[in-house]
Coordinates of C-alpha atoms and ligand atoms in Angstrom, one line a residue:
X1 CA 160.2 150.5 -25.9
X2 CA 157.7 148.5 -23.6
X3 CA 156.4 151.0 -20.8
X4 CA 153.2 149.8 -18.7
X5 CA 152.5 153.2 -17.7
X6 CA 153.0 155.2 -20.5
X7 CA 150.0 157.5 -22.0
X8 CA 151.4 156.6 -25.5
X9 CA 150.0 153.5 -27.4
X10 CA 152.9 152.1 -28.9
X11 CA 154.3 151.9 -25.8
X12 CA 151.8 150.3 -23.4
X13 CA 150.9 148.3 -26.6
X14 CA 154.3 147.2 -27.7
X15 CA 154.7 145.4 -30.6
X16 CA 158.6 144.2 -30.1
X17 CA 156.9 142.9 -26.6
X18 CA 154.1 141.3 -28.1
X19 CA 156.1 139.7 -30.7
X20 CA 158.9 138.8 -27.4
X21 CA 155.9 137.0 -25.4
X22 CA 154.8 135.4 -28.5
X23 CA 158.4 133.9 -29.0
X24 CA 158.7 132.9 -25.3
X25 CA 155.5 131.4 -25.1
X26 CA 156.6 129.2 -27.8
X27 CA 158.9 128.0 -26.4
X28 CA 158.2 127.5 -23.4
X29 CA 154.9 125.8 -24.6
X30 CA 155.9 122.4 -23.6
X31 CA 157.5 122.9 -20.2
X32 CA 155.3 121.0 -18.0
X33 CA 156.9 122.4 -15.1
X34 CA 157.0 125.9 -15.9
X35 CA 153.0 125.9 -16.6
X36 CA 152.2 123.8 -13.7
X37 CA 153.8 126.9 -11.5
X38 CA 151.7 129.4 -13.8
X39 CA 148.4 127.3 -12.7
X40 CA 149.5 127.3 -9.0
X41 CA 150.5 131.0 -9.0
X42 CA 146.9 131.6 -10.5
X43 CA 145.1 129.5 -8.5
X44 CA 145.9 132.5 -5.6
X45 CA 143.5 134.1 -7.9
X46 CA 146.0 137.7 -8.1
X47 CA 145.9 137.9 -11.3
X48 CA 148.9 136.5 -14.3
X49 CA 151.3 138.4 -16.6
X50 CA 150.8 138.6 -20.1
X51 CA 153.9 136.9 -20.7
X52 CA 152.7 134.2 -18.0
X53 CA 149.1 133.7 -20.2
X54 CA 150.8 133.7 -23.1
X55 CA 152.5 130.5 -22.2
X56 CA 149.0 129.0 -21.2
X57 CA 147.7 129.7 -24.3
X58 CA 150.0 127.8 -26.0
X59 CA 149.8 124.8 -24.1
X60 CA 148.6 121.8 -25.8
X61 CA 148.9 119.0 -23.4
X62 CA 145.4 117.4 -23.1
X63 CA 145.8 117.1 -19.1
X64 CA 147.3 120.7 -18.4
X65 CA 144.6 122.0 -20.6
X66 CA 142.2 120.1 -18.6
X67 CA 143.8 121.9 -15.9
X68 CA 143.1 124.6 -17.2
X69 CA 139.9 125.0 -17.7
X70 CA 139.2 122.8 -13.9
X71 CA 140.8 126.3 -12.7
X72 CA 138.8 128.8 -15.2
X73 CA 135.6 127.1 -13.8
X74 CA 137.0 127.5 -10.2
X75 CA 137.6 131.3 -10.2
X76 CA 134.3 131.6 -12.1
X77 CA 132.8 130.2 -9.1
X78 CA 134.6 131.6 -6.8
X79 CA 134.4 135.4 -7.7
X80 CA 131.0 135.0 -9.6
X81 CA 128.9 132.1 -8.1
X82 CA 126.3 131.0 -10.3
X83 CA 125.0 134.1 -11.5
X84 CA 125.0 135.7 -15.3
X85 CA 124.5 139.5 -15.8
X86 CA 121.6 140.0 -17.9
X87 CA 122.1 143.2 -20.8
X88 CA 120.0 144.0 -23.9
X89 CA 122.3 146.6 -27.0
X90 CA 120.4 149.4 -27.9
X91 CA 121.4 150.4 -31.3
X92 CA 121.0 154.2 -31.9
X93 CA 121.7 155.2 -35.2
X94 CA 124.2 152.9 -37.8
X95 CA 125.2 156.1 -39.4
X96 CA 128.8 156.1 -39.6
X97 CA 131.6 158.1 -41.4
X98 CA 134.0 154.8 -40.7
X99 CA 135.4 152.6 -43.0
X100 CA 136.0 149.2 -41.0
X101 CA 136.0 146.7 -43.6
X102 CA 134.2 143.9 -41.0
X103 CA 131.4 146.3 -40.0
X104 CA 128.4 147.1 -42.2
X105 CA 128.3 150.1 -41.0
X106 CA 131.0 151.7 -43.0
X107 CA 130.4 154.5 -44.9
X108 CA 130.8 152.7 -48.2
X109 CA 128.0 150.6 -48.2
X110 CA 125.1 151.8 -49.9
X111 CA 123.0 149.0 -49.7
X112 CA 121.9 149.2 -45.6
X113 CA 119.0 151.1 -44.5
X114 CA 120.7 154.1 -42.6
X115 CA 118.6 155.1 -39.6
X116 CA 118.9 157.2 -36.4
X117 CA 116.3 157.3 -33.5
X118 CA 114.2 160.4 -32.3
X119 CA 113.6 160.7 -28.8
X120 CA 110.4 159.1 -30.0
X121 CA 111.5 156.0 -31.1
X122 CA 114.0 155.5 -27.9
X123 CA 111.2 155.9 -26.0
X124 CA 109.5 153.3 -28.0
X125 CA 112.4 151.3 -27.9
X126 CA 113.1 151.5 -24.3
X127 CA 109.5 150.7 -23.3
X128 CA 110.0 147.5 -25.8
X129 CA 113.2 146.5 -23.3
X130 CA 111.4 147.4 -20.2
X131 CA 108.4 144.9 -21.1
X132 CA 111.0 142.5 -22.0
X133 CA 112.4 142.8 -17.8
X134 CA 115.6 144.4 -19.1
X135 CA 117.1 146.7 -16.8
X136 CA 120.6 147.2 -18.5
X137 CA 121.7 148.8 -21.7
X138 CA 125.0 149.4 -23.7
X139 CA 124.2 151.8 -26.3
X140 CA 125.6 151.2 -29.2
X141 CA 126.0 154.1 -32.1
X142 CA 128.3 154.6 -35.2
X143 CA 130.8 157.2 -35.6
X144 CA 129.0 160.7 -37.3
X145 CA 129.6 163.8 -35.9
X146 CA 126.6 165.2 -38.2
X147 CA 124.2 162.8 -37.2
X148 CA 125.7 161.3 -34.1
X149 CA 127.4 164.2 -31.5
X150 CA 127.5 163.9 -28.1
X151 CA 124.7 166.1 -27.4
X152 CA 122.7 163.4 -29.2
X153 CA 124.2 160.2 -27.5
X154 CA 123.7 162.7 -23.8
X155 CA 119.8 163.6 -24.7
X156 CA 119.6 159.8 -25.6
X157 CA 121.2 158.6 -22.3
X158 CA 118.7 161.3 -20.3
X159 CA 115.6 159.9 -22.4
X160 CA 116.6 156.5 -21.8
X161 CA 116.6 156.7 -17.6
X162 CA 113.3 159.2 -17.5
X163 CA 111.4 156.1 -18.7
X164 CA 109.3 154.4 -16.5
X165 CA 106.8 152.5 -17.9
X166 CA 104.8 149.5 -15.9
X167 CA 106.9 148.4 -13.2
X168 CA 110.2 149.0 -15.7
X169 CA 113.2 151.1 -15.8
X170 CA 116.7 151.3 -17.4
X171 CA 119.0 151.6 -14.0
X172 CA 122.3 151.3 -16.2
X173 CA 122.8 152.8 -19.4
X174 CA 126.5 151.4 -20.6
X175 CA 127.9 153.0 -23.4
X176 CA 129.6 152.1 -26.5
X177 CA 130.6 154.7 -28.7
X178 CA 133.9 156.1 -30.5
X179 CA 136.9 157.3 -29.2
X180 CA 136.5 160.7 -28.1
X181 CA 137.7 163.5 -25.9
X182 CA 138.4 163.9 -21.9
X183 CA 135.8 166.8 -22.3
X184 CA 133.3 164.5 -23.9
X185 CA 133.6 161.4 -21.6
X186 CA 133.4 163.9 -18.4
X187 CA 130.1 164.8 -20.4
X188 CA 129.4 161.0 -20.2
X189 CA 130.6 160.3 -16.9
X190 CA 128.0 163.3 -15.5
X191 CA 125.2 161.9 -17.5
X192 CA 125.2 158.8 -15.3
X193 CA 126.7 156.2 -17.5
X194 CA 127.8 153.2 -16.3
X195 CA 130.8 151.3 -18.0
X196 CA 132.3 152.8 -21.2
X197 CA 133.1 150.2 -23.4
X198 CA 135.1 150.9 -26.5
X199 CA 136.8 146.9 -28.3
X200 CA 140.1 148.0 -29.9
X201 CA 139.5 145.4 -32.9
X202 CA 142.9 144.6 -33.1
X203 CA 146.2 145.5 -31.1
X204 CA 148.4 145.4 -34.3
X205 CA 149.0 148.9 -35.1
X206 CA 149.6 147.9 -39.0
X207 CA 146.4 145.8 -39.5
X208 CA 144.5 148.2 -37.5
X209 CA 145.5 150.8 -40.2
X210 CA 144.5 148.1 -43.4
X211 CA 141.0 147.8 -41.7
X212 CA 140.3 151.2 -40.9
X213 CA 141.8 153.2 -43.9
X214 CA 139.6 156.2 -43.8
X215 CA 137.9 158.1 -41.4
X216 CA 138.6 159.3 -37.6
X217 CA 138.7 155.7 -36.3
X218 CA 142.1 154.9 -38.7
X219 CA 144.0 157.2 -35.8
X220 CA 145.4 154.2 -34.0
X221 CA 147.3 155.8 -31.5
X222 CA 143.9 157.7 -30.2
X223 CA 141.7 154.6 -30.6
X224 CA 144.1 153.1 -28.3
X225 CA 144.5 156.1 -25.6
X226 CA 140.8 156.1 -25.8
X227 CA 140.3 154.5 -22.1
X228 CA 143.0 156.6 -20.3
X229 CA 141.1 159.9 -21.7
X230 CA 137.8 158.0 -20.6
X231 CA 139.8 157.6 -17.0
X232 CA 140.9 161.4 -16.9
X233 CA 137.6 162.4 -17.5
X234 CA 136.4 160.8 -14.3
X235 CA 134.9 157.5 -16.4
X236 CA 136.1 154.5 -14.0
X237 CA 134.8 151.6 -15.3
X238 CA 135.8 150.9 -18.5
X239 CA 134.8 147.7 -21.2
X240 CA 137.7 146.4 -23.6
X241 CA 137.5 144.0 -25.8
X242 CA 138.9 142.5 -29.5
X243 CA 137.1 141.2 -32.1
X244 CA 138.5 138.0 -33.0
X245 CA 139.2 136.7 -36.5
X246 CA 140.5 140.5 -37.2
X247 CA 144.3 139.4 -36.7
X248 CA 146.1 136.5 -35.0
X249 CA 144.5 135.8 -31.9
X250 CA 147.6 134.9 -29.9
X251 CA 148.6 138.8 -30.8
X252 CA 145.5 139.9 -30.1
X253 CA 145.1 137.9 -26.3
X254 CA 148.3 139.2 -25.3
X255 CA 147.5 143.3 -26.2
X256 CA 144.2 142.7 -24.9
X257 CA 146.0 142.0 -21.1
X258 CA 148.6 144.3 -21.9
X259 CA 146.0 146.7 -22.3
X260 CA 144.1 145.6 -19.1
X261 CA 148.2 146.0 -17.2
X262 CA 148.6 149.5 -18.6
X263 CA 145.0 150.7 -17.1
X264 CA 145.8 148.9 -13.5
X265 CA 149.2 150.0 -13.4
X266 CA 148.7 153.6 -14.7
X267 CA 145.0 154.4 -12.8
X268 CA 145.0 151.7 -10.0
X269 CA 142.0 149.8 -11.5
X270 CA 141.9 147.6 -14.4
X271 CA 139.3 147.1 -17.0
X272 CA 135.6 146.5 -15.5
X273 CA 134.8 144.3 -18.2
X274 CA 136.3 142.4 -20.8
X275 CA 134.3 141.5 -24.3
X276 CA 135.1 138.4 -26.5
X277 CA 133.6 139.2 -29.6
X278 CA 134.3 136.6 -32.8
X279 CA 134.2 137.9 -36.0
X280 CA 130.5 137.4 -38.0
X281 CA 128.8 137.7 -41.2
X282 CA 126.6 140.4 -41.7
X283 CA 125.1 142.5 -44.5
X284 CA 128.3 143.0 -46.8
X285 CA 130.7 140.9 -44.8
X286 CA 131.6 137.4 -45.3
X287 CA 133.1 136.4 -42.3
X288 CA 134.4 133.4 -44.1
X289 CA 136.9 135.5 -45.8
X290 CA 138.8 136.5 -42.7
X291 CA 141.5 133.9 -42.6
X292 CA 142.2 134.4 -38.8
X293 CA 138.6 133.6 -37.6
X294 CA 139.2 131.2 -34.8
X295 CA 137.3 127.6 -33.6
X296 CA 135.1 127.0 -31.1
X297 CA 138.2 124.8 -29.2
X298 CA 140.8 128.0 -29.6
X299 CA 137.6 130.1 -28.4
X300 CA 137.0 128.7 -24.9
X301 CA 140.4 128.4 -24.4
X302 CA 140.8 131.8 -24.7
X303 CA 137.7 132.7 -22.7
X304 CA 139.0 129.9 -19.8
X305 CA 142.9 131.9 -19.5
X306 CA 141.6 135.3 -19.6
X307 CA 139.4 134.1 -16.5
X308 CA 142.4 133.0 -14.3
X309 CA 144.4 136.1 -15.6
X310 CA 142.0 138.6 -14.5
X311 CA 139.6 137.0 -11.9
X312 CA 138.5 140.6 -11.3
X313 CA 137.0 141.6 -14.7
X314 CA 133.9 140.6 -15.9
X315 CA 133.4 138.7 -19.4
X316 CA 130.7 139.3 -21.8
X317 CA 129.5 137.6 -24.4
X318 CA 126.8 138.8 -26.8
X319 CA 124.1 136.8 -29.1
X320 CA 126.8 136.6 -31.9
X321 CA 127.3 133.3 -30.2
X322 CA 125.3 130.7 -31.3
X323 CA 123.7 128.6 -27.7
X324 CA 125.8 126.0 -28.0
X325 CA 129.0 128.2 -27.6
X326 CA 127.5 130.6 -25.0
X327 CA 127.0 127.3 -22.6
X328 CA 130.7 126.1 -22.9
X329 CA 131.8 129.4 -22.1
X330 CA 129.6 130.7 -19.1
X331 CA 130.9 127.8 -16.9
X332 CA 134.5 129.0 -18.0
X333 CA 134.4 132.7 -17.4
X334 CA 131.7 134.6 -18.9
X335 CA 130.0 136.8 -16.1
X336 CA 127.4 138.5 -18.3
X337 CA 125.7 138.1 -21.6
X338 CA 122.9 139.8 -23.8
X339 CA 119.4 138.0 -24.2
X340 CA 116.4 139.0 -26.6
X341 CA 119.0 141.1 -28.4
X342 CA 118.5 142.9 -31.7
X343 CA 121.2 144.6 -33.9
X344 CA 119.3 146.6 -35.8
X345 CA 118.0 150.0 -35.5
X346 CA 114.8 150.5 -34.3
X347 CA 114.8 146.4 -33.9
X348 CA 112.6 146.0 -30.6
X349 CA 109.7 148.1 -31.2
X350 CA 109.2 146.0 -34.4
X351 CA 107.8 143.0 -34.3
X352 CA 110.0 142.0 -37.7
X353 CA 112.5 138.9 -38.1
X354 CA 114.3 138.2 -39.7
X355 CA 115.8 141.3 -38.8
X356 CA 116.1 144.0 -41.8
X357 CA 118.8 145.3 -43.0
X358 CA 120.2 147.7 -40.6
X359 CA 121.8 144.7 -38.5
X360 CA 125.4 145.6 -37.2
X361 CA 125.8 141.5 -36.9
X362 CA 123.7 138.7 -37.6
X363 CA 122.4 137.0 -34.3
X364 CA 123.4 133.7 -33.7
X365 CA 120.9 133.0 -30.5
X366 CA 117.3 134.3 -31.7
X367 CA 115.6 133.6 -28.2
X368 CA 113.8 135.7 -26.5
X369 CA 115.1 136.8 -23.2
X370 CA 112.0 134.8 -21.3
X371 CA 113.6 131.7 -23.3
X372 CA 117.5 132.7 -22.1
X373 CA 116.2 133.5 -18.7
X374 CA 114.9 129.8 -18.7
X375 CA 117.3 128.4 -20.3
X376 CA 120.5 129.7 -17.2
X377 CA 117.9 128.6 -14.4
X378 CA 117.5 125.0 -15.5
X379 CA 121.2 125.0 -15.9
X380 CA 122.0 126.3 -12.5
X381 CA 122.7 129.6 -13.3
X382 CA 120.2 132.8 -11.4
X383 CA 119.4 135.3 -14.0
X384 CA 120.4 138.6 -12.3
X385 CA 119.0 141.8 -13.4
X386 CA 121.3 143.6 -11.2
X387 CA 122.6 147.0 -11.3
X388 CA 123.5 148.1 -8.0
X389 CA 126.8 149.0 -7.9
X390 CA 127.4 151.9 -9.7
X391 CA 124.2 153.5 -8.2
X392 CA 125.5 152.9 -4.8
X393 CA 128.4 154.7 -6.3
X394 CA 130.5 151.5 -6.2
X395 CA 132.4 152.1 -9.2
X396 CA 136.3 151.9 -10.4
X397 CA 138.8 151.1 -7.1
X398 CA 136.2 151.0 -4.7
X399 CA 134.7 148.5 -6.5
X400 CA 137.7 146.9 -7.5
X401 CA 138.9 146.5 -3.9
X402 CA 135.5 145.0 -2.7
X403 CA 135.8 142.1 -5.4
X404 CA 139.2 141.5 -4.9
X405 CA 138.6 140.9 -0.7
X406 CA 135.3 138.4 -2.3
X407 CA 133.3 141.0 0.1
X408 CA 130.9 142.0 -3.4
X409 CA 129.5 138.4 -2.9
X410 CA 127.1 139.3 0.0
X411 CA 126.0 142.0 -2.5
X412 CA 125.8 140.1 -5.5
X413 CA 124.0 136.8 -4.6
X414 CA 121.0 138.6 -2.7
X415 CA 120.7 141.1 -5.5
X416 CA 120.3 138.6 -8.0
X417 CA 118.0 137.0 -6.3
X418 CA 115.7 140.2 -5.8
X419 CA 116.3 141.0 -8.9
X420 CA 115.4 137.7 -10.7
X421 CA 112.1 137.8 -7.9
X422 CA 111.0 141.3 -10.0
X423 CA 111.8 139.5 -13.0
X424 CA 109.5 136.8 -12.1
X425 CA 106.7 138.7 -10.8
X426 CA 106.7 141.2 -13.6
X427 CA 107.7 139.3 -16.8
X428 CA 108.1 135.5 -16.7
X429 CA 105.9 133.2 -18.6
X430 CA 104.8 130.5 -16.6
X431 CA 107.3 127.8 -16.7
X432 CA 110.3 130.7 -16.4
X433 CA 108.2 131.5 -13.4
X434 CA 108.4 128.2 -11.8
X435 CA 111.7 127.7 -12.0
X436 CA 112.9 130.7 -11.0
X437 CA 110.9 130.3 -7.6
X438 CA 112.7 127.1 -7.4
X439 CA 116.0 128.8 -7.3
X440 CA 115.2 131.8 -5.3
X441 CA 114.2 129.2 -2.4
X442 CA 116.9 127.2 -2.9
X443 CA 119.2 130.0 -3.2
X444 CA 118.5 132.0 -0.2
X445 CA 119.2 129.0 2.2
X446 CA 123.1 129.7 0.8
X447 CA 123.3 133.0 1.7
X448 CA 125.5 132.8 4.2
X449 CA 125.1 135.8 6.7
X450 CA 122.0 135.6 8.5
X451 CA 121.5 139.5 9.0
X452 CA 121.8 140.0 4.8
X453 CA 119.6 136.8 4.2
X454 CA 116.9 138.1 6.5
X455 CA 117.0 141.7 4.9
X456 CA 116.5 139.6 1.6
X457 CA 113.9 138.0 2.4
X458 CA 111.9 140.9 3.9
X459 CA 112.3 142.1 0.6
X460 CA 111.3 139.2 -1.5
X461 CA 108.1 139.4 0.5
X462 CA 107.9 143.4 -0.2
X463 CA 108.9 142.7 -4.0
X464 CA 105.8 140.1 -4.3
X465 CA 103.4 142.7 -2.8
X466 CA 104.5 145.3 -5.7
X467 CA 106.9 147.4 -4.3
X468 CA 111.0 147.4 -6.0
X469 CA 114.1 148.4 -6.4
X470 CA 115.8 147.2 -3.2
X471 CA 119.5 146.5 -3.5
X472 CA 122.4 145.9 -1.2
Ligands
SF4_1 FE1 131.3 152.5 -37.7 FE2 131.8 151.1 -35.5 FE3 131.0 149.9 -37.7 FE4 133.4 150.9 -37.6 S1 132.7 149.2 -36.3 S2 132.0 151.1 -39.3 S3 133.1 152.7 -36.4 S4 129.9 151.4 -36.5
SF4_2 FE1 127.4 143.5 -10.4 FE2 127.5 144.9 -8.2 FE3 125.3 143.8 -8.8 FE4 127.3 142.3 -8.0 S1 126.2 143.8 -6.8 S2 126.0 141.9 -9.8 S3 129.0 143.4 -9.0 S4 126.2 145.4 -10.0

């Protein structure tokens, strides 16, 4: 039985309601009238009903699709401006006593180099980032309670913000790693972490089970209960996320916002973030073999409704997207995306590429994060290295309740900009240099209370004579 607020997965997750919203949305795929009223009741930017995206997803009328994305691109603006979230993965250790059959990872394969950092090596690594102008992380680290516990991914996390090398630090350290207990994510959550991010894979309980046959991770029902433990243990800004290509996608989409419903009506704030991962090829995994990999068209359609269902959540995309893709997609919805990334362990401090085996995924964008930093500015877009919220302990509802009155905009827009001015004066080559000057100029003229655009300035000025770390 479907129950929003239940603690039990197969009932905030459930399938007879899936399968119901999949039915409805079928049929109700060509009532112009019906969808027109779903666009206007999301064009008050409040959110939609499962049941409601559902139905946009299915509609295939070249001018309501248009619509569509016209609105996806409006919300983006609205909520987001112009900016894009900057974050570099920082793979830990691919040990992993898992058996997901998409993820090279899994125990059975005997043919990737298995690796876990020292202390030493994060250092390394995290010195790598710093000089790169990365100032966000999601750590990312298989399953292994020999190799992996939590004492390791808390020592790691402790390591990481102690570094401070140049003008460089690591002011948010996100983490992604397996389900796990209230006790351990209140470990987390003291440790100073900033969004936990855990992707189900896939919502069906009975695929789930085929791709996971072994190992702690085949336990559906606490894969899925993962992010209300993560809540209980004081964690309040969680990441979800599917990987595409695993199952249908129209299941999928709708257990993904059912998901995102069940944390907002259970804990009062929804998901912070929301990944769209596509399913890849990668050392033992032909991702042409996964019949229900999806199309670039399905793809942004996808990314453009789950932007006008849940204006509030952020979107992330990661260099498993080739650039082509990532550009369609930022102006629909995507709020933050990797850059410079590698997906191997050990991968930054090394100078090697093609990447060696150790790669979770192969990359599909190979530029370096000087190159992506470049590329958003001449398309309009400010770079932002920001991380101010959850250090000025704007996390979870409080948060929440600031983006949904559009009053995190005077926080966002300046601390992009400040950000993006360290960036510059610390990092850029040249012609990233000159553009992002360009922008900052033009940028601050748009800030529109005078009292927050002369603070920024001030700083600007204080940034350029060596000093940082301001934020509102
Ligand atoms: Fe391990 Fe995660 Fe890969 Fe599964 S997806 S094999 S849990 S690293
Ligand atoms: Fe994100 Fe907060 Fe910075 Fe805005 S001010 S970019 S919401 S961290």
């Amino acid at each position: 039985m479907y129950k929003i607020d239940s603690q039990k997965a197969e009932e905030f997750i459930c399938h007879e309601e899936i399968l119901d919203t999949l039915e409805y949305a079928q049929s109700k795929s060509q009532d112009k009238e019906l969808i027109r009223s779903i666009l206007e009741k999301a064009r008050l930017c409040k959110g939609l009903s499962h049941r409601e995206a559902a139905v946009l997803l299915e509609c295939n009328d070249p001018e309501l699709v248009e619509e569509i994305y016209r609105l996806a691109r409006e919300i983006k603006q609205k909520f987001y401006g112009n900016r894009i979230v900057m974050f570099a993965p920082l793979y830990l250790s691919n040990y992993c006593v898992n058996s997901c059959t998409y993820c090279p990872y899994h125990v059975k394969n005997k043919t990737i180099a298995r690796k876990k950092l020292t202390q030493e090596d994060i250092r390394r690594e995290v010195i790598a980032l710093q000089d790169m102008g990365h100032k966000r992380l999601a750590l990312e680290a298989g399953e292994d309670p020999i190799h992996n516990p939590i004492e390791y991914i808390l020592e790691s996390i402790k390591t990481i913000y102690s570094i401070k090398h140049k003008n460089g630090a690591i002011r948010r350290v996100n983490v992604n790693i397996a389900a796990t207990t209230i006790e351990n994510y209140r470990r987390l959550h003291e440790a100073g972490i900033g969004t936990y991010i855990l992707f189900q894979e896939t919502y069906h309980k009975e695929n789930y089970e085929k791709l996971h046959p072994r190992g702690p991770k085949s336990n559906y029902a606490y894969h899925t209960e993962a992010m209300d433990r993560a809540m209980q243990g004081g964690i309040d800004d969680v990441g979800i996320g599917v990987l595409f290509g695993l199952n249908t996608y129209r299941y999928d989409f709708v257990g993904l916002l059912m998901h995102a419903e069940h944390l907002e009506a259970t804990y009062g704030v929804g998901p912070h973030t929301i990944s769209v991962p596509r399913i890849c090829s990668a050392d033992d995994i032909d991702a042409s073999t996964f019949e229900n990999a999806i199309s670039d068209e399905i793809f942004q359609k996808i990314v453009a409704v789950i932007r006008i269902s849940v204006p509030y959540t952020g979107m992330i995309i990661s260099t498993r997207e080739s650039q082509r893709s990532r550009e369609k997609v930022l102006a629909l919805g995507v709020s933050q995306i990797s850059g410079g990334s590698r997906t191997s362990v050990g991968g930054y401090a090394t100078e090697e590429l093609p990447e060696e085996n150790s790669a979770q995924f192969d990359v599909s964008d190979h530029r370096s994060l000087d190159e992506i930093v470049a590329w958003l500015l001449k398309l309009g877009y400010i770079p932002s290295f920001c991380t101010a919220c959850y250090r000025e302990g704007r996390t979870g509802d409080r948060f929440m309740s600031l983006v949904k009155t559009g009053q995190i905009a005077n926080c966002c827009a300046p601390n992009a900009l400040m950000t993006l001015q360290e960036y510059l004066c610390d990092y850029a080559s040249p012609e990233t240099r000159r553009l992002a000057e360009d922008m900052i100029r033009k940028q601050m003229e748009e800030i529109p209370n005078p009292a927050i655009r002369k603070r920024a300035l001030e700083n600007l000025e204080r940034i350029a004579e060596g000093k940082r770390d301001f934020r509102f």
